[in-house]
GROMACS .gro file of C-alpha atoms in nm:
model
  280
    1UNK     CA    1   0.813  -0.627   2.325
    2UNK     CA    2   0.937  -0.830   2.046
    3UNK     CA    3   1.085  -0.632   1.689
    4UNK     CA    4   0.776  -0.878   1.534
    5UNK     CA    5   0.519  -0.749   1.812
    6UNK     CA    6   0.645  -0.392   1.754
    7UNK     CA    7   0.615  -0.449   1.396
    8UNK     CA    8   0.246  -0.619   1.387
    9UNK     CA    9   0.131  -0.309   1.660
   10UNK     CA   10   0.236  -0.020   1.425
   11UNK     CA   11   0.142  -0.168   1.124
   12UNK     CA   12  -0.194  -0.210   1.276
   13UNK     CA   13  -0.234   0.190   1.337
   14UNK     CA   14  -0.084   0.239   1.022
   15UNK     CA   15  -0.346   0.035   0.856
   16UNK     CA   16  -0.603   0.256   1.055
   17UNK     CA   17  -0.511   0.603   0.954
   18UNK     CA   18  -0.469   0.509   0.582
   19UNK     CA   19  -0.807   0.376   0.639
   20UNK     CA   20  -0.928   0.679   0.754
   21UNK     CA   21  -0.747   0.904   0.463
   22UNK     CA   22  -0.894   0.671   0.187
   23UNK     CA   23  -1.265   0.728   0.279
   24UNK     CA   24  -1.231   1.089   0.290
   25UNK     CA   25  -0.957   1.038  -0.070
   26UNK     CA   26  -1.307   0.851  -0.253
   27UNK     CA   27  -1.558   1.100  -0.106
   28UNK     CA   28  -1.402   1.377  -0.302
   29UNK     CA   29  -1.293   1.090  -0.615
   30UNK     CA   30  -1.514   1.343  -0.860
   31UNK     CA   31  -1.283   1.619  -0.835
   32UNK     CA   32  -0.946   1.648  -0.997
   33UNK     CA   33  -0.607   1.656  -0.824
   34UNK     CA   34  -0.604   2.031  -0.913
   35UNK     CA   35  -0.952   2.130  -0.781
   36UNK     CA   36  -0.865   1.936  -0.488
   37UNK     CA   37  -0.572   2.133  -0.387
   38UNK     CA   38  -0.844   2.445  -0.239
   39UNK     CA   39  -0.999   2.194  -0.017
   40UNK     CA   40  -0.925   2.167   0.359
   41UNK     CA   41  -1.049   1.807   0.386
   42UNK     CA   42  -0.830   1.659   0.147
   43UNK     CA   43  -0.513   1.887   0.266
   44UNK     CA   44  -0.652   1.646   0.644
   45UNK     CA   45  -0.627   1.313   0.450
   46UNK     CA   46  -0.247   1.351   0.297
   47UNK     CA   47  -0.212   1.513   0.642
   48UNK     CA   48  -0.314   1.104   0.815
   49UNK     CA   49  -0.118   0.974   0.515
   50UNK     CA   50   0.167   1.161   0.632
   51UNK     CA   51   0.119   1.041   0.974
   52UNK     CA   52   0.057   0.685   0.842
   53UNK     CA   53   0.377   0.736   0.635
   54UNK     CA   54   0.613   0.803   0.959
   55UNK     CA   55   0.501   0.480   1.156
   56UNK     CA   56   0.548   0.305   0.843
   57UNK     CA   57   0.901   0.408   0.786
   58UNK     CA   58   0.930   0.339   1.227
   59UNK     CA   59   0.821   0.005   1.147
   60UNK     CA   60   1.081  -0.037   0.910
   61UNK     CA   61   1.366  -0.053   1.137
   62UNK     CA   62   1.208  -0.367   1.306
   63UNK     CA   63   1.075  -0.572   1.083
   64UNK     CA   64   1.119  -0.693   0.717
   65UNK     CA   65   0.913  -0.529   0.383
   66UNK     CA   66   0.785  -0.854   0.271
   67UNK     CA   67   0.643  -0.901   0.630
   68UNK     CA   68   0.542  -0.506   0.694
   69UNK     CA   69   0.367  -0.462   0.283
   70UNK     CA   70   0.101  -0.747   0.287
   71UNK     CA   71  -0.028  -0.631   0.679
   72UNK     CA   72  -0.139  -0.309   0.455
   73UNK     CA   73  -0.419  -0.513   0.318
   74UNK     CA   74  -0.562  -0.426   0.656
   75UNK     CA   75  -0.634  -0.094   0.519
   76UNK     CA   76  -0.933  -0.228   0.340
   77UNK     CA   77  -1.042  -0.463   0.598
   78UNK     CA   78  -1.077  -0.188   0.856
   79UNK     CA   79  -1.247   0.089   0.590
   80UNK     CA   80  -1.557  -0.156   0.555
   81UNK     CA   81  -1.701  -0.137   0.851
   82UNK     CA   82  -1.611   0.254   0.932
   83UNK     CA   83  -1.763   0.292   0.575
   84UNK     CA   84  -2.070   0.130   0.685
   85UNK     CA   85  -2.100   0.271   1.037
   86UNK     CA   86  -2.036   0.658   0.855
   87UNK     CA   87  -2.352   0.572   0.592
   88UNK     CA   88  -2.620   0.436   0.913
   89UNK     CA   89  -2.600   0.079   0.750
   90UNK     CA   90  -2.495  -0.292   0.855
   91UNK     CA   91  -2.203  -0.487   0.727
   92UNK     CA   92  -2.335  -0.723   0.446
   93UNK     CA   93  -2.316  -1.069   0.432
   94UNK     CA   94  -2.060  -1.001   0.135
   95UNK     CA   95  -1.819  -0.766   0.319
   96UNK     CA   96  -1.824  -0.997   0.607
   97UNK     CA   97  -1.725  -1.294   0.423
   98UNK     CA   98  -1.460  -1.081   0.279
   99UNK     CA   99  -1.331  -0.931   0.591
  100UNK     CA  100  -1.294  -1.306   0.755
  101UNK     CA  101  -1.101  -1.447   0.421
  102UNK     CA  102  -0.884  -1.157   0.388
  103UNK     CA  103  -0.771  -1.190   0.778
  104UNK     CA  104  -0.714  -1.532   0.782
  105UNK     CA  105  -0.544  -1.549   0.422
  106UNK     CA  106  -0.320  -1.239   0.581
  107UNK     CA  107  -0.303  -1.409   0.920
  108UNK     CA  108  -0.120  -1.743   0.763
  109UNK     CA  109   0.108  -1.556   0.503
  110UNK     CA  110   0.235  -1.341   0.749
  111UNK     CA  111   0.357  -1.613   0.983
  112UNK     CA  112   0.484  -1.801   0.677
  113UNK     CA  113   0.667  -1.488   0.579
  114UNK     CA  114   0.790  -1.380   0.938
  115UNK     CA  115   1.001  -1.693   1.003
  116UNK     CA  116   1.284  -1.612   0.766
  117UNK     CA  117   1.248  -1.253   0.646
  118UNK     CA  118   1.502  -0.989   0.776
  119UNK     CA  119   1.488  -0.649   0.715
  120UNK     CA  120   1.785  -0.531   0.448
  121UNK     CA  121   1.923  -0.234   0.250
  122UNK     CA  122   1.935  -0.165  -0.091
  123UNK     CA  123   2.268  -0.158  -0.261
  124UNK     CA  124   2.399   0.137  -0.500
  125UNK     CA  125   2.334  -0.104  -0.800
  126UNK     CA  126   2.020  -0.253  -0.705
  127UNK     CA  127   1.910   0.120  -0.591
  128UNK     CA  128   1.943   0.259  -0.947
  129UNK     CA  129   1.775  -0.105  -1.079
  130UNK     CA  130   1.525  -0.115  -0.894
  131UNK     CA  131   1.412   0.301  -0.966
  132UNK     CA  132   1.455   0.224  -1.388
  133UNK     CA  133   1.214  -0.087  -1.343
  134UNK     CA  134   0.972   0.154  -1.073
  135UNK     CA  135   0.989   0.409  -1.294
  136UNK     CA  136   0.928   0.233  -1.610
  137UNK     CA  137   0.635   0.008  -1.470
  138UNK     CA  138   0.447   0.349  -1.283
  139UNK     CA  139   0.486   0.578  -1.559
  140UNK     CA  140   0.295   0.219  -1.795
  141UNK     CA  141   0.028   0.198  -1.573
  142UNK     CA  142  -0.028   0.582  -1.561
  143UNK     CA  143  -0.023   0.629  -1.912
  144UNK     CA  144  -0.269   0.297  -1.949
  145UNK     CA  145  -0.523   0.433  -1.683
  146UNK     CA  146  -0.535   0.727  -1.890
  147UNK     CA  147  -0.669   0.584  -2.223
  148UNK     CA  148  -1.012   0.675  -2.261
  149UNK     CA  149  -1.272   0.424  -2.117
  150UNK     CA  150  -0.932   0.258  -1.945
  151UNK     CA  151  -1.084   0.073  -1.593
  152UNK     CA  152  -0.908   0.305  -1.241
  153UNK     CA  153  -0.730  -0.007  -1.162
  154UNK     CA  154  -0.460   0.078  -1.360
  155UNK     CA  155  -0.390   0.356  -1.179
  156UNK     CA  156  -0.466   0.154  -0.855
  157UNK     CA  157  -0.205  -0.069  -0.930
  158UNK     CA  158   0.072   0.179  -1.040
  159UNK     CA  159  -0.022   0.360  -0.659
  160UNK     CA  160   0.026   0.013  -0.489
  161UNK     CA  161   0.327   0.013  -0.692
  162UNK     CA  162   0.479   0.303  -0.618
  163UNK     CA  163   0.353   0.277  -0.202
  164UNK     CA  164   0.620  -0.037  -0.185
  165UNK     CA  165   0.895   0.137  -0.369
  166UNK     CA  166   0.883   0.417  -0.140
  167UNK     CA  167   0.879   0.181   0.161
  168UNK     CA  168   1.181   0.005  -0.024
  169UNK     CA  169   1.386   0.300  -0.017
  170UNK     CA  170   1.263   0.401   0.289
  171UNK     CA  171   1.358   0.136   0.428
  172UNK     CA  172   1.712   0.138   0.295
  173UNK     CA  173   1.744   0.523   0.458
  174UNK     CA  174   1.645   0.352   0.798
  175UNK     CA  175   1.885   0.075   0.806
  176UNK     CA  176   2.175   0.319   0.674
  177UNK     CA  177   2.039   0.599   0.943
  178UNK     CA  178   2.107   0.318   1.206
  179UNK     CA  179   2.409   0.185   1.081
  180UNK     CA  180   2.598   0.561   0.988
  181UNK     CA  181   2.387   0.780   1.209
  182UNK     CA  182   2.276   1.147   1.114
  183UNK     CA  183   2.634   1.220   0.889
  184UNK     CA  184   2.470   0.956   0.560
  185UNK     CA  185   2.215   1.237   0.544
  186UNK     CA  186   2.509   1.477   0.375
  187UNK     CA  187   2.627   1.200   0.145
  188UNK     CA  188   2.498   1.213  -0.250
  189UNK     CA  189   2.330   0.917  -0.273
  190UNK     CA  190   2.095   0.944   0.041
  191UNK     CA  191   1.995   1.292  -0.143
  192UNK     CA  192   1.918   1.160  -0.418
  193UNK     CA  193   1.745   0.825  -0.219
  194UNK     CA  194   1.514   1.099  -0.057
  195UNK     CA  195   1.429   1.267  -0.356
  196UNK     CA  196   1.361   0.937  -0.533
  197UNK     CA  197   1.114   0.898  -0.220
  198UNK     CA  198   0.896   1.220  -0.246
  199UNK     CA  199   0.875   1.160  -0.640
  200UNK     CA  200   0.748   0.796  -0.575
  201UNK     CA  201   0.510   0.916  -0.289
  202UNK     CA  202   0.374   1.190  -0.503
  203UNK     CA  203   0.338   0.976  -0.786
  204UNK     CA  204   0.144   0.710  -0.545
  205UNK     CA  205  -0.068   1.047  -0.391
  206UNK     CA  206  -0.218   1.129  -0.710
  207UNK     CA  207  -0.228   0.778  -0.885
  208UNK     CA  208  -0.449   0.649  -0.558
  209UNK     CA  209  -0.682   0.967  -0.592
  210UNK     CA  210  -0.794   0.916  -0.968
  211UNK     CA  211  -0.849   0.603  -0.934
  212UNK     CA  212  -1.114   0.671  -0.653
  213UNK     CA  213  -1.332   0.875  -0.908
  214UNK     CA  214  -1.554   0.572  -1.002
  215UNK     CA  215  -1.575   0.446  -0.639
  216UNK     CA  216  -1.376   0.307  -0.338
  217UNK     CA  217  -1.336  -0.032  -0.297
  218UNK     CA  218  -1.173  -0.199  -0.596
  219UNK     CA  219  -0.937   0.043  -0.621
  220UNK     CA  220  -0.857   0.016  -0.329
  221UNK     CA  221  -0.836  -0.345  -0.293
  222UNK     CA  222  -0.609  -0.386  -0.595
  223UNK     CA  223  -0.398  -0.118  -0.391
  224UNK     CA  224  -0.370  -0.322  -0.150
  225UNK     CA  225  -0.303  -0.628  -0.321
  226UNK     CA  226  -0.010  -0.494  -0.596
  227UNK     CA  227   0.153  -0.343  -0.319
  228UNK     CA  228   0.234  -0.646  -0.080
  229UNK     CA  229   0.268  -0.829  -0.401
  230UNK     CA  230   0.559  -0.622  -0.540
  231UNK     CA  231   0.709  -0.557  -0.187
  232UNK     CA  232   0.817  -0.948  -0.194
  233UNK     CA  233   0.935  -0.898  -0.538
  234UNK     CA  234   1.132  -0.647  -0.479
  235UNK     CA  235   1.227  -0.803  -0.149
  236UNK     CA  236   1.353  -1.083  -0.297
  237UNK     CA  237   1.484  -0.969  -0.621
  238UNK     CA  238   1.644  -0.673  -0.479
  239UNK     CA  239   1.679  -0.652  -0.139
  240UNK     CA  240   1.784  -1.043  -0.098
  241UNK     CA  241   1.527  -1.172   0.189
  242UNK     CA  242   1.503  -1.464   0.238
  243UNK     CA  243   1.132  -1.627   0.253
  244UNK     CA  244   1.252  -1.966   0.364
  245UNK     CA  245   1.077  -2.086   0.051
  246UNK     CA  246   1.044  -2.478   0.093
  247UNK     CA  247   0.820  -2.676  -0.084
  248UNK     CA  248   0.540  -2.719   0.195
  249UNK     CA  249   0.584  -2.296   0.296
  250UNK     CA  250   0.540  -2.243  -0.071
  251UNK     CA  251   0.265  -2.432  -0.115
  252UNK     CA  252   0.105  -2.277   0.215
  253UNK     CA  253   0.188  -1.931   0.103
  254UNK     CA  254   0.044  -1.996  -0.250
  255UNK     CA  255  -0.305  -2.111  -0.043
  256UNK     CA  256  -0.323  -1.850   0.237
  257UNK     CA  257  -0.234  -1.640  -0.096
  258UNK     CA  258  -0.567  -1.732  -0.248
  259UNK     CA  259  -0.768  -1.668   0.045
  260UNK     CA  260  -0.680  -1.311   0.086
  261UNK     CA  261  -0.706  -1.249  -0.250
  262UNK     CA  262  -1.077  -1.391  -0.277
  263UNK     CA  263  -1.144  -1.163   0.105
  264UNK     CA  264  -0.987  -0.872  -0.111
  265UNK     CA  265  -1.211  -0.967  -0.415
  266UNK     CA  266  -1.529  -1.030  -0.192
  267UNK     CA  267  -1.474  -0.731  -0.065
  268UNK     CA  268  -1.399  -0.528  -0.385
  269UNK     CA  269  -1.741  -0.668  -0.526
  270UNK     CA  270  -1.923  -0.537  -0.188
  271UNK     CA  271  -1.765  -0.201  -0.175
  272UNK     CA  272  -1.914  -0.160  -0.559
  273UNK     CA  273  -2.249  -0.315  -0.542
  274UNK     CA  274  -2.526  -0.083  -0.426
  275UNK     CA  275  -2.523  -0.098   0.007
  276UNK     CA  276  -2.828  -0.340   0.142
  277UNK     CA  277  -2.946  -0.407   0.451
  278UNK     CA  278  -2.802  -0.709   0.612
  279UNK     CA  279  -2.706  -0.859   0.943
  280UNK     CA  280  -2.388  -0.929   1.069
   0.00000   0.00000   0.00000
């Protein structure tokens, strides 16, 4: 198999057991992180997410984060219809059209994207950069979701956010794991890489889990939208892929863009609208 085929297979099962911890995350979105500590059901869901977590970082060592971050998007696409199956209903008419958008916005930006994009390390100086701006934009959107009245997605967003900062890092560890072998684990910086990893991932853990306490599916699609969206930032800005950005791939990216978005929207709306009836 191909790195990309290797890449597209495990981000599929990734996208599958996140799927699976974020329906049983929003079934238990009334209780806070402290209450939820004493019960076995949520201790199972960070228990997928950890699994989820290690074929993520796996897939990091063959393919690039700006191609690996917007396939996450899948996460969504795949809870709808367990969602539906686990409450006796049908997909709607509403979910379906989302489901079909969000695919085949994801399906075009991901070939766009997988042309040019390599995987690469983070630097010392773009290491510490890139953690001020993280930690800066998280600890925002944390503080914001916690105004009174303040809409979840805040802290949606500032989970998405701190999801494709982890797999930044992570993804640095990888490639110098590879390069160095098991001796860069001693050095000071990985130490303090893999710290900067469990405080990002914890911050994500309970950042995703409030904002389930109104409901499941726009939190989760603005998730899953900020966090392929600041992958290819910090891709770009920090990492130094390269998207092949020409005039026609950025206008097709910008489009296929769109599309997902409007899947991810379609399905945001379905996921808080009452469930019907429908057919498929």
């Amino acid at each position: 198999m191909s790195d990309l085929s290797i890449t597209l297979v495990l981000c599929v099962a990734v996208s599958i057991i996140y799927a699976g911890a974020a329906l049983i995350q929003a079934r238990l979105g009334h209780l806070t992180v402290r209450e939820l500590t004493r019960v076995p059901m949520w201790w199972a869901a960070q228990g997928l997410n950890g699994a989820g977590a290690a074929l993520h970082v796996l897939s990091l060592g063959f393919g690039p984060l700006a191609l690996i971050q917007p396939l996450g998007v899948l996460t969504l696409v795949i809870a709808v219809p367990v969602a539906a199956a686990t409450a006796k209903r049908r997909v709607t008419g509403l979910e379906l059209s989302g489901m079909t958008c969000t695919v085949g916005g994801l399906a075009g930006l991901t070939v766009i994207i997988a042309t040019s994009g390599h995987a690469a390390a983070l630097g010392d100086a773009q290491l510490f950069g890139l953690l001020a701006v993280a930690t800066v934009a998280v600890s925002w959107t944390w503080w914001r979701g916690r105004q009174h009245g303040a809409s979840t997605v805040w802290e949606a967003a500032g989970g998405g956010l701190a999801y494709s900062v982890c797999s930044a890092l992570c993804q640095t560890a990888v490639l110098h794991f590879s390069d160095e072998g098991p001796s860069m684990l001693l050095q000071p910086l990985t130490i303090f890489t893999i710290i900067a990893i469990v405080g990002f991932a914890i911050a994500a853990t309970v950042l995703t889990q409030r904002s389930y306490r109104d409901g499941l599916g726009a939190p989760l699609a603005v998730t899953n939208l900020v966090n392929p969206v600041s992958a290819t930032i910090i891709g770009v800005a920090f990492l130094g892929e390269d998207l092949g950005a020409t005039p026609i791939s950025l206008t097709l990216a910008v489009l296929f863009g769109m599309v997902a978005a409007f899947g991810v929207t379609q399905l945001a709306r379905a996921r808080a609208e009452e469930p019907v009836t429908a057919t498929v």
